[in-house]
Amino acid sequence: MADVTSAASREPVGYRGPVACAAAGITYRQLDYWARTNLVSPSIQSAEGSGSKRLYSFRDIVVLKVVKRLLDAGVSLQNIRKAIEVLRVHRAGDLAEITLISDGTTVYECRSPEEVVDLLKGGQGVFGIALAGAVHEIEGSVTVLSEADESLDVDEPPHRRDIAG
């Protein structure tokens, strides 16, 4: 699957920060920090100056979700950066074919069940992340979240919005 494109413009669809956060299961603070430190940068539009909005691609959101899962599994940010470098060369459709296996120190990229079994037999793998699952979860949520987000005209965390006003 390639990045979602707008039928009218044939350009990649960009998802705003709150949508990316909700779809990936992260906080706005994490999203902002990861963008500022270039862990996961928005590939559609980066924030340039006050009032500009970051726009994330579908692929970016998949990578955000992977980062979150690796952090939750106890992988260091340094090793996550290495894993993300490997994923950067893959298109969104290719990500669904990858399983990441980690022993908590090193992250391995596996493309076949045989590779996964070989790692597990060697005692190296402790946990795995099948990116296909992340891709399918995000496919289901970004459309709903985007439609809800269109009614809001700000790119802030929900707790800072004045919705009553």
Short mmCIF file of N, CA and C in Angstrom, two decimals:
data_model
loop_
_atom_site.label_atom_id
_atom_site.label_comp_id
_atom_site.label_asym_id
_atom_site.label_seq_id
_atom_site.Cartn_x
_atom_site.Cartn_y
_atom_site.Cartn_z
N MET A 1 0.83 -1.17 0.00
CA MET A 1 0.00 0.00 0.00
C MET A 1 0.88 1.24 0.00
N ALA A 2 0.62 2.15 -0.89
CA ALA A 2 1.36 3.42 -0.95
C ALA A 2 0.68 4.42 -0.03
N ASP A 3 1.30 5.57 0.15
CA ASP A 3 0.66 6.60 0.95
C ASP A 3 -0.68 6.95 0.35
N VAL A 4 -1.64 7.25 1.22
CA VAL A 4 -2.96 7.64 0.77
C VAL A 4 -2.84 8.95 0.02
N THR A 5 -3.53 9.07 -1.12
CA THR A 5 -3.49 10.31 -1.88
C THR A 5 -4.90 10.85 -2.04
N SER A 6 -4.98 12.14 -2.16
CA SER A 6 -6.25 12.80 -2.41
C SER A 6 -6.60 12.61 -3.88
N ALA A 7 -7.82 12.14 -4.14
CA ALA A 7 -8.23 11.90 -5.52
C ALA A 7 -8.21 13.18 -6.33
N ALA A 8 -8.59 14.29 -5.71
CA ALA A 8 -8.66 15.56 -6.42
C ALA A 8 -7.28 16.09 -6.78
N SER A 9 -6.33 15.96 -5.88
CA SER A 9 -5.03 16.60 -6.11
C SER A 9 -3.92 15.62 -6.45
N ARG A 10 -4.12 14.35 -6.18
CA ARG A 10 -3.09 13.33 -6.40
C ARG A 10 -1.83 13.61 -5.58
N GLU A 11 -1.98 14.34 -4.50
CA GLU A 11 -0.87 14.59 -3.60
C GLU A 11 -1.10 13.79 -2.33
N PRO A 12 -0.02 13.43 -1.64
CA PRO A 12 -0.20 12.67 -0.41
C PRO A 12 -1.05 13.44 0.60
N VAL A 13 -1.91 12.70 1.30
CA VAL A 13 -2.73 13.30 2.33
C VAL A 13 -1.87 13.53 3.56
N GLY A 14 -1.99 14.70 4.14
CA GLY A 14 -1.25 15.00 5.36
C GLY A 14 -2.18 14.98 6.55
N TYR A 15 -1.71 14.38 7.63
CA TYR A 15 -2.49 14.31 8.86
C TYR A 15 -1.86 15.23 9.89
N ARG A 16 -2.70 16.04 10.54
CA ARG A 16 -2.21 16.99 11.53
C ARG A 16 -1.77 16.28 12.80
N GLY A 17 -1.06 17.01 13.64
CA GLY A 17 -0.50 16.46 14.86
C GLY A 17 -1.47 15.69 15.74
N PRO A 18 -2.62 16.27 16.08
CA PRO A 18 -3.55 15.54 16.94
C PRO A 18 -4.03 14.22 16.34
N VAL A 19 -4.20 14.17 15.04
CA VAL A 19 -4.61 12.93 14.38
C VAL A 19 -3.48 11.91 14.45
N ALA A 20 -2.27 12.35 14.16
CA ALA A 20 -1.11 11.46 14.23
C ALA A 20 -0.95 10.90 15.64
N CYS A 21 -1.12 11.75 16.65
CA CYS A 21 -1.00 11.31 18.05
C CYS A 21 -2.04 10.25 18.38
N ALA A 22 -3.28 10.53 18.05
CA ALA A 22 -4.35 9.59 18.38
C ALA A 22 -4.17 8.26 17.66
N ALA A 23 -3.80 8.31 16.39
CA ALA A 23 -3.63 7.08 15.61
C ALA A 23 -2.44 6.25 16.10
N ALA A 24 -1.39 6.91 16.54
CA ALA A 24 -0.18 6.21 16.98
C ALA A 24 -0.20 5.88 18.47
N GLY A 25 -1.13 6.48 19.21
CA GLY A 25 -1.20 6.22 20.64
C GLY A 25 -0.13 6.92 21.45
N ILE A 26 0.24 8.12 21.02
CA ILE A 26 1.29 8.88 21.71
C ILE A 26 0.74 10.22 22.15
N THR A 27 1.50 10.90 22.99
CA THR A 27 1.10 12.23 23.44
C THR A 27 1.61 13.29 22.46
N TYR A 28 1.00 14.45 22.53
CA TYR A 28 1.45 15.55 21.67
C TYR A 28 2.88 15.96 22.03
N ARG A 29 3.20 15.87 23.32
CA ARG A 29 4.55 16.20 23.77
C ARG A 29 5.58 15.26 23.14
N GLN A 30 5.26 13.95 23.08
CA GLN A 30 6.16 12.99 22.43
C GLN A 30 6.32 13.34 20.95
N LEU A 31 5.19 13.60 20.29
CA LEU A 31 5.23 13.93 18.86
C LEU A 31 6.12 15.14 18.61
N ASP A 32 5.94 16.17 19.40
CA ASP A 32 6.71 17.39 19.25
C ASP A 32 8.20 17.13 19.48
N TYR A 33 8.52 16.39 20.52
CA TYR A 33 9.93 16.09 20.83
C TYR A 33 10.56 15.26 19.72
N TRP A 34 9.85 14.24 19.25
CA TRP A 34 10.40 13.38 18.20
C TRP A 34 10.59 14.16 16.90
N ALA A 35 9.72 15.13 16.63
CA ALA A 35 9.88 15.95 15.42
C ALA A 35 11.08 16.89 15.58
N ARG A 36 11.20 17.52 16.75
CA ARG A 36 12.31 18.45 16.98
C ARG A 36 13.67 17.77 16.98
N THR A 37 13.71 16.50 17.40
CA THR A 37 14.98 15.76 17.45
C THR A 37 15.19 14.90 16.21
N ASN A 38 14.31 15.05 15.23
CA ASN A 38 14.39 14.30 13.96
C ASN A 38 14.33 12.79 14.12
N LEU A 39 13.67 12.31 15.17
CA LEU A 39 13.44 10.88 15.28
C LEU A 39 12.42 10.47 14.23
N VAL A 40 11.28 11.15 14.24
CA VAL A 40 10.26 10.97 13.21
C VAL A 40 9.81 12.37 12.81
N SER A 41 10.23 12.79 11.64
CA SER A 41 9.86 14.12 11.14
C SER A 41 8.68 14.01 10.20
N PRO A 42 7.82 15.02 10.18
CA PRO A 42 6.69 15.00 9.25
C PRO A 42 7.18 15.10 7.81
N SER A 43 6.78 14.16 6.98
CA SER A 43 7.29 14.15 5.61
C SER A 43 6.46 14.98 4.64
N ILE A 44 5.25 15.35 5.03
CA ILE A 44 4.41 16.16 4.14
C ILE A 44 4.73 17.64 4.31
N GLN A 45 4.73 18.10 5.56
CA GLN A 45 5.03 19.52 5.83
C GLN A 45 5.57 19.65 7.25
N SER A 46 6.73 20.28 7.36
CA SER A 46 7.28 20.52 8.70
C SER A 46 6.84 21.89 9.18
N ALA A 47 6.88 22.08 10.48
CA ALA A 47 6.49 23.37 11.05
C ALA A 47 7.59 24.37 10.79
N GLU A 48 7.22 25.48 10.19
CA GLU A 48 8.19 26.54 9.91
C GLU A 48 7.62 27.85 10.40
N GLY A 49 8.00 28.22 11.60
CA GLY A 49 7.51 29.46 12.16
C GLY A 49 6.23 29.29 12.94
N SER A 50 5.84 30.36 13.57
CA SER A 50 4.65 30.35 14.41
C SER A 50 3.39 30.16 13.58
N GLY A 51 2.51 29.31 14.05
CA GLY A 51 1.23 29.11 13.38
C GLY A 51 1.23 28.10 12.27
N SER A 52 2.39 27.61 11.86
CA SER A 52 2.39 26.60 10.80
C SER A 52 2.11 25.23 11.40
N LYS A 53 1.60 24.34 10.57
CA LYS A 53 1.19 23.03 11.04
C LYS A 53 2.05 21.94 10.42
N ARG A 54 2.46 21.00 11.25
CA ARG A 54 3.14 19.82 10.74
C ARG A 54 2.09 18.89 10.13
N LEU A 55 2.44 18.31 9.00
CA LEU A 55 1.56 17.33 8.38
C LEU A 55 2.31 16.02 8.19
N TYR A 56 1.75 14.96 8.75
CA TYR A 56 2.37 13.64 8.73
C TYR A 56 1.71 12.75 7.68
N SER A 57 2.52 11.94 7.01
CA SER A 57 1.98 10.98 6.05
C SER A 57 1.51 9.74 6.81
N PHE A 58 0.79 8.88 6.10
CA PHE A 58 0.36 7.61 6.68
C PHE A 58 1.58 6.82 7.15
N ARG A 59 2.61 6.79 6.32
CA ARG A 59 3.85 6.08 6.65
C ARG A 59 4.48 6.63 7.92
N ASP A 60 4.48 7.97 8.05
CA ASP A 60 5.02 8.60 9.26
C ASP A 60 4.29 8.09 10.51
N ILE A 61 2.97 7.97 10.40
CA ILE A 61 2.17 7.53 11.55
C ILE A 61 2.48 6.08 11.90
N VAL A 62 2.70 5.24 10.88
CA VAL A 62 3.10 3.85 11.15
C VAL A 62 4.42 3.85 11.92
N VAL A 63 5.37 4.67 11.49
CA VAL A 63 6.67 4.73 12.16
C VAL A 63 6.51 5.26 13.59
N LEU A 64 5.64 6.25 13.80
CA LEU A 64 5.37 6.75 15.15
C LEU A 64 4.86 5.62 16.05
N LYS A 65 3.96 4.81 15.52
CA LYS A 65 3.41 3.70 16.29
C LYS A 65 4.49 2.67 16.62
N VAL A 66 5.38 2.42 15.68
CA VAL A 66 6.49 1.48 15.92
C VAL A 66 7.40 2.02 17.02
N VAL A 67 7.72 3.31 16.96
CA VAL A 67 8.56 3.92 17.99
C VAL A 67 7.91 3.74 19.36
N LYS A 68 6.63 4.01 19.43
CA LYS A 68 5.89 3.87 20.69
C LYS A 68 5.97 2.44 21.21
N ARG A 69 5.76 1.46 20.34
CA ARG A 69 5.80 0.05 20.77
C ARG A 69 7.20 -0.35 21.22
N LEU A 70 8.22 0.13 20.53
CA LEU A 70 9.59 -0.18 20.94
C LEU A 70 9.91 0.44 22.30
N LEU A 71 9.48 1.68 22.51
CA LEU A 71 9.69 2.33 23.81
C LEU A 71 8.97 1.56 24.92
N ASP A 72 7.73 1.17 24.65
CA ASP A 72 6.96 0.41 25.63
C ASP A 72 7.63 -0.92 25.98
N ALA A 73 8.37 -1.48 25.02
CA ALA A 73 9.05 -2.76 25.23
C ALA A 73 10.41 -2.58 25.90
N GLY A 74 10.80 -1.33 26.16
CA GLY A 74 12.03 -1.09 26.88
C GLY A 74 13.27 -0.89 26.02
N VAL A 75 13.08 -0.73 24.72
CA VAL A 75 14.22 -0.50 23.83
C VAL A 75 14.70 0.94 24.03
N SER A 76 16.00 1.14 24.08
CA SER A 76 16.55 2.48 24.29
C SER A 76 16.28 3.37 23.07
N LEU A 77 16.21 4.66 23.32
CA LEU A 77 15.99 5.61 22.23
C LEU A 77 17.12 5.53 21.20
N GLN A 78 18.32 5.28 21.65
CA GLN A 78 19.46 5.13 20.73
C GLN A 78 19.24 3.96 19.77
N ASN A 79 18.77 2.82 20.28
CA ASN A 79 18.52 1.67 19.41
C ASN A 79 17.28 1.87 18.55
N ILE A 80 16.32 2.61 19.06
CA ILE A 80 15.14 2.92 18.25
C ILE A 80 15.55 3.78 17.06
N ARG A 81 16.43 4.73 17.28
CA ARG A 81 16.92 5.57 16.17
C ARG A 81 17.55 4.70 15.08
N LYS A 82 18.32 3.69 15.47
CA LYS A 82 18.94 2.80 14.49
C LYS A 82 17.87 2.03 13.72
N ALA A 83 16.85 1.54 14.42
CA ALA A 83 15.78 0.79 13.76
C ALA A 83 15.01 1.68 12.79
N ILE A 84 14.76 2.92 13.18
CA ILE A 84 14.01 3.85 12.33
C ILE A 84 14.82 4.19 11.08
N GLU A 85 16.13 4.29 11.20
CA GLU A 85 16.98 4.52 10.02
C GLU A 85 16.78 3.40 9.00
N VAL A 86 16.69 2.17 9.48
CA VAL A 86 16.46 1.04 8.58
C VAL A 86 15.09 1.16 7.92
N LEU A 87 14.08 1.57 8.68
CA LEU A 87 12.72 1.66 8.14
C LEU A 87 12.55 2.82 7.17
N ARG A 88 13.38 3.85 7.27
CA ARG A 88 13.22 5.04 6.42
C ARG A 88 13.33 4.72 4.93
N VAL A 89 14.05 3.68 4.58
CA VAL A 89 14.23 3.36 3.16
C VAL A 89 13.04 2.62 2.57
N HIS A 90 12.10 2.20 3.41
CA HIS A 90 10.96 1.42 2.93
C HIS A 90 9.74 2.31 2.69
N ARG A 91 8.97 1.98 1.66
CA ARG A 91 7.70 2.65 1.42
C ARG A 91 6.66 2.12 2.40
N ALA A 92 5.54 2.81 2.51
CA ALA A 92 4.49 2.41 3.45
C ALA A 92 4.02 0.99 3.18
N GLY A 93 3.83 0.63 1.92
CA GLY A 93 3.38 -0.71 1.58
C GLY A 93 4.36 -1.78 1.98
N ASP A 94 5.64 -1.46 1.91
CA ASP A 94 6.68 -2.42 2.29
C ASP A 94 6.73 -2.65 3.79
N LEU A 95 6.34 -1.66 4.56
CA LEU A 95 6.41 -1.78 6.02
C LEU A 95 5.55 -2.92 6.53
N ALA A 96 4.42 -3.17 5.87
CA ALA A 96 3.51 -4.23 6.31
C ALA A 96 4.14 -5.61 6.20
N GLU A 97 5.21 -5.74 5.44
CA GLU A 97 5.86 -7.03 5.25
C GLU A 97 7.00 -7.27 6.24
N ILE A 98 7.23 -6.33 7.14
CA ILE A 98 8.37 -6.40 8.05
C ILE A 98 7.90 -6.74 9.46
N THR A 99 8.68 -7.58 10.12
CA THR A 99 8.51 -7.83 11.55
C THR A 99 9.81 -7.41 12.22
N LEU A 100 9.71 -6.58 13.24
CA LEU A 100 10.89 -6.19 14.00
C LEU A 100 10.98 -7.09 15.23
N ILE A 101 12.14 -7.67 15.44
CA ILE A 101 12.40 -8.52 16.61
C ILE A 101 13.52 -7.85 17.40
N SER A 102 13.37 -7.82 18.71
CA SER A 102 14.41 -7.20 19.53
C SER A 102 14.69 -8.03 20.77
N ASP A 103 15.92 -7.99 21.20
CA ASP A 103 16.31 -8.61 22.46
C ASP A 103 16.45 -7.54 23.54
N GLY A 104 15.95 -6.34 23.25
CA GLY A 104 16.05 -5.23 24.18
C GLY A 104 17.27 -4.36 23.92
N THR A 105 18.24 -4.90 23.20
CA THR A 105 19.45 -4.16 22.88
C THR A 105 19.53 -3.88 21.39
N THR A 106 19.36 -4.91 20.60
CA THR A 106 19.44 -4.80 19.15
C THR A 106 18.06 -5.04 18.55
N VAL A 107 17.75 -4.34 17.46
CA VAL A 107 16.50 -4.53 16.75
C VAL A 107 16.83 -5.16 15.40
N TYR A 108 16.17 -6.28 15.10
CA TYR A 108 16.40 -7.01 13.86
C TYR A 108 15.20 -6.86 12.94
N GLU A 109 15.46 -6.71 11.65
CA GLU A 109 14.40 -6.63 10.64
C GLU A 109 14.24 -8.01 10.02
N CYS A 110 13.02 -8.55 10.07
CA CYS A 110 12.74 -9.86 9.47
C CYS A 110 11.66 -9.69 8.41
N ARG A 111 11.85 -10.37 7.28
CA ARG A 111 10.89 -10.28 6.18
C ARG A 111 10.17 -11.60 5.92
N SER A 112 10.59 -12.65 6.58
CA SER A 112 9.94 -13.95 6.36
C SER A 112 9.79 -14.67 7.68
N PRO A 113 8.83 -15.59 7.76
CA PRO A 113 8.67 -16.38 8.98
C PRO A 113 9.94 -17.16 9.34
N GLU A 114 10.68 -17.57 8.32
CA GLU A 114 11.91 -18.32 8.56
C GLU A 114 12.94 -17.47 9.30
N GLU A 115 13.04 -16.21 8.92
CA GLU A 115 13.99 -15.32 9.60
C GLU A 115 13.61 -15.13 11.07
N VAL A 116 12.31 -15.02 11.32
CA VAL A 116 11.84 -14.87 12.70
C VAL A 116 12.19 -16.12 13.50
N VAL A 117 11.90 -17.29 12.93
CA VAL A 117 12.19 -18.55 13.62
C VAL A 117 13.68 -18.70 13.88
N ASP A 118 14.51 -18.34 12.90
CA ASP A 118 15.96 -18.44 13.08
C ASP A 118 16.44 -17.58 14.26
N LEU A 119 15.91 -16.37 14.35
CA LEU A 119 16.29 -15.49 15.47
C LEU A 119 15.85 -16.08 16.80
N LEU A 120 14.62 -16.59 16.83
CA LEU A 120 14.11 -17.14 18.08
C LEU A 120 14.87 -18.40 18.49
N LYS A 121 15.25 -19.22 17.52
CA LYS A 121 16.02 -20.43 17.82
C LYS A 121 17.37 -20.08 18.43
N GLY A 122 17.94 -19.00 17.96
CA GLY A 122 19.24 -18.57 18.48
C GLY A 122 19.15 -17.90 19.83
N GLY A 123 17.93 -17.75 20.35
CA GLY A 123 17.75 -17.13 21.65
C GLY A 123 17.89 -15.63 21.63
N GLN A 124 17.94 -15.03 20.43
CA GLN A 124 18.15 -13.60 20.35
C GLN A 124 16.87 -12.79 20.54
N GLY A 125 15.76 -13.28 20.03
CA GLY A 125 14.54 -12.50 20.06
C GLY A 125 13.80 -12.57 21.38
N VAL A 126 13.35 -11.46 21.86
CA VAL A 126 12.57 -11.42 23.08
C VAL A 126 11.14 -11.01 22.76
N PHE A 127 10.97 -10.06 21.87
CA PHE A 127 9.63 -9.63 21.46
C PHE A 127 9.68 -9.22 20.00
N GLY A 128 8.50 -9.21 19.39
CA GLY A 128 8.42 -8.83 17.99
C GLY A 128 7.29 -7.87 17.74
N ILE A 129 7.44 -7.08 16.71
CA ILE A 129 6.40 -6.15 16.27
C ILE A 129 6.17 -6.42 14.80
N ALA A 130 5.00 -6.98 14.48
CA ALA A 130 4.63 -7.17 13.08
C ALA A 130 4.05 -5.86 12.60
N LEU A 131 4.73 -5.22 11.68
CA LEU A 131 4.29 -3.90 11.23
C LEU A 131 2.96 -3.95 10.49
N ALA A 132 2.59 -5.12 9.96
CA ALA A 132 1.30 -5.26 9.29
C ALA A 132 0.17 -4.90 10.26
N GLY A 133 0.31 -5.32 11.52
CA GLY A 133 -0.71 -4.99 12.51
C GLY A 133 -0.82 -3.50 12.73
N ALA A 134 0.31 -2.82 12.81
CA ALA A 134 0.30 -1.37 12.99
C ALA A 134 -0.33 -0.68 11.78
N VAL A 135 0.01 -1.16 10.59
CA VAL A 135 -0.54 -0.58 9.36
C VAL A 135 -2.06 -0.71 9.36
N HIS A 136 -2.58 -1.89 9.69
CA HIS A 136 -4.03 -2.11 9.67
C HIS A 136 -4.75 -1.30 10.75
N GLU A 137 -4.15 -1.19 11.93
CA GLU A 137 -4.74 -0.38 12.99
C GLU A 137 -4.86 1.08 12.55
N ILE A 138 -3.81 1.58 11.95
CA ILE A 138 -3.79 2.99 11.55
C ILE A 138 -4.74 3.24 10.39
N GLU A 139 -4.83 2.29 9.45
CA GLU A 139 -5.77 2.44 8.34
C GLU A 139 -7.18 2.67 8.86
N GLY A 140 -7.54 1.93 9.89
CA GLY A 140 -8.88 2.04 10.44
C GLY A 140 -9.14 3.32 11.20
N SER A 141 -8.09 3.90 11.75
CA SER A 141 -8.31 5.07 12.61
C SER A 141 -8.09 6.42 11.95
N VAL A 142 -7.20 6.53 10.96
CA VAL A 142 -6.89 7.87 10.44
C VAL A 142 -8.07 8.51 9.71
N THR A 143 -8.88 7.72 9.04
CA THR A 143 -10.01 8.30 8.33
C THR A 143 -11.00 8.91 9.31
N VAL A 144 -11.35 8.16 10.33
CA VAL A 144 -12.29 8.66 11.34
C VAL A 144 -11.71 9.86 12.06
N LEU A 145 -10.45 9.76 12.45
CA LEU A 145 -9.80 10.86 13.17
C LEU A 145 -9.67 12.10 12.31
N SER A 146 -9.36 11.93 11.03
CA SER A 146 -9.21 13.07 10.12
C SER A 146 -10.52 13.82 9.96
N GLU A 147 -11.61 13.07 9.82
CA GLU A 147 -12.90 13.72 9.67
C GLU A 147 -13.26 14.52 10.91
N ALA A 148 -12.97 13.99 12.07
CA ALA A 148 -13.24 14.71 13.31
C ALA A 148 -12.33 15.92 13.44
N ASP A 149 -11.08 15.79 12.98
CA ASP A 149 -10.09 16.86 13.10
C ASP A 149 -10.39 18.03 12.17
N GLU A 150 -11.07 17.77 11.05
CA GLU A 150 -11.35 18.85 10.10
C GLU A 150 -12.20 19.95 10.72
N SER A 151 -12.98 19.61 11.74
CA SER A 151 -13.83 20.62 12.36
C SER A 151 -13.04 21.53 13.29
N LEU A 152 -11.83 21.13 13.66
CA LEU A 152 -10.99 21.95 14.52
C LEU A 152 -9.98 22.70 13.69
N ASP A 153 -9.71 23.94 14.04
CA ASP A 153 -8.82 24.75 13.23
C ASP A 153 -7.51 25.05 13.94
N VAL A 154 -7.15 24.20 14.89
CA VAL A 154 -5.91 24.40 15.62
C VAL A 154 -5.11 23.12 15.61
N ASP A 155 -3.82 23.25 15.83
CA ASP A 155 -2.93 22.09 15.88
C ASP A 155 -2.29 22.03 17.26
N GLU A 156 -3.14 21.83 18.27
CA GLU A 156 -2.70 21.80 19.66
C GLU A 156 -3.21 20.53 20.31
N PRO A 157 -2.62 20.18 21.44
CA PRO A 157 -3.14 19.05 22.19
C PRO A 157 -4.57 19.34 22.64
N PRO A 158 -5.43 18.33 22.70
CA PRO A 158 -6.83 18.55 23.06
C PRO A 158 -7.02 19.27 24.38
N HIS A 159 -6.16 19.03 25.37
CA HIS A 159 -6.37 19.66 26.67
C HIS A 159 -6.12 21.17 26.65
N ARG A 160 -5.49 21.68 25.58
CA ARG A 160 -5.21 23.12 25.50
C ARG A 160 -6.20 23.86 24.60
N ARG A 161 -7.12 23.13 23.97
CA ARG A 161 -8.09 23.78 23.10
C ARG A 161 -9.24 24.35 23.91
N ASP A 162 -9.73 25.50 23.49
CA ASP A 162 -10.92 26.09 24.12
C ASP A 162 -12.10 25.71 23.26
N ILE A 163 -12.69 24.56 23.55
CA ILE A 163 -13.77 24.05 22.72
C ILE A 163 -15.09 24.74 23.05
N ALA A 164 -15.24 25.20 24.27
CA ALA A 164 -16.50 25.80 24.69
C ALA A 164 -16.76 27.14 24.03
N GLY A 165 -15.71 27.85 23.65
CA GLY A 165 -15.79 29.22 23.25
C GLY A 165 -16.34 29.57 21.98
#
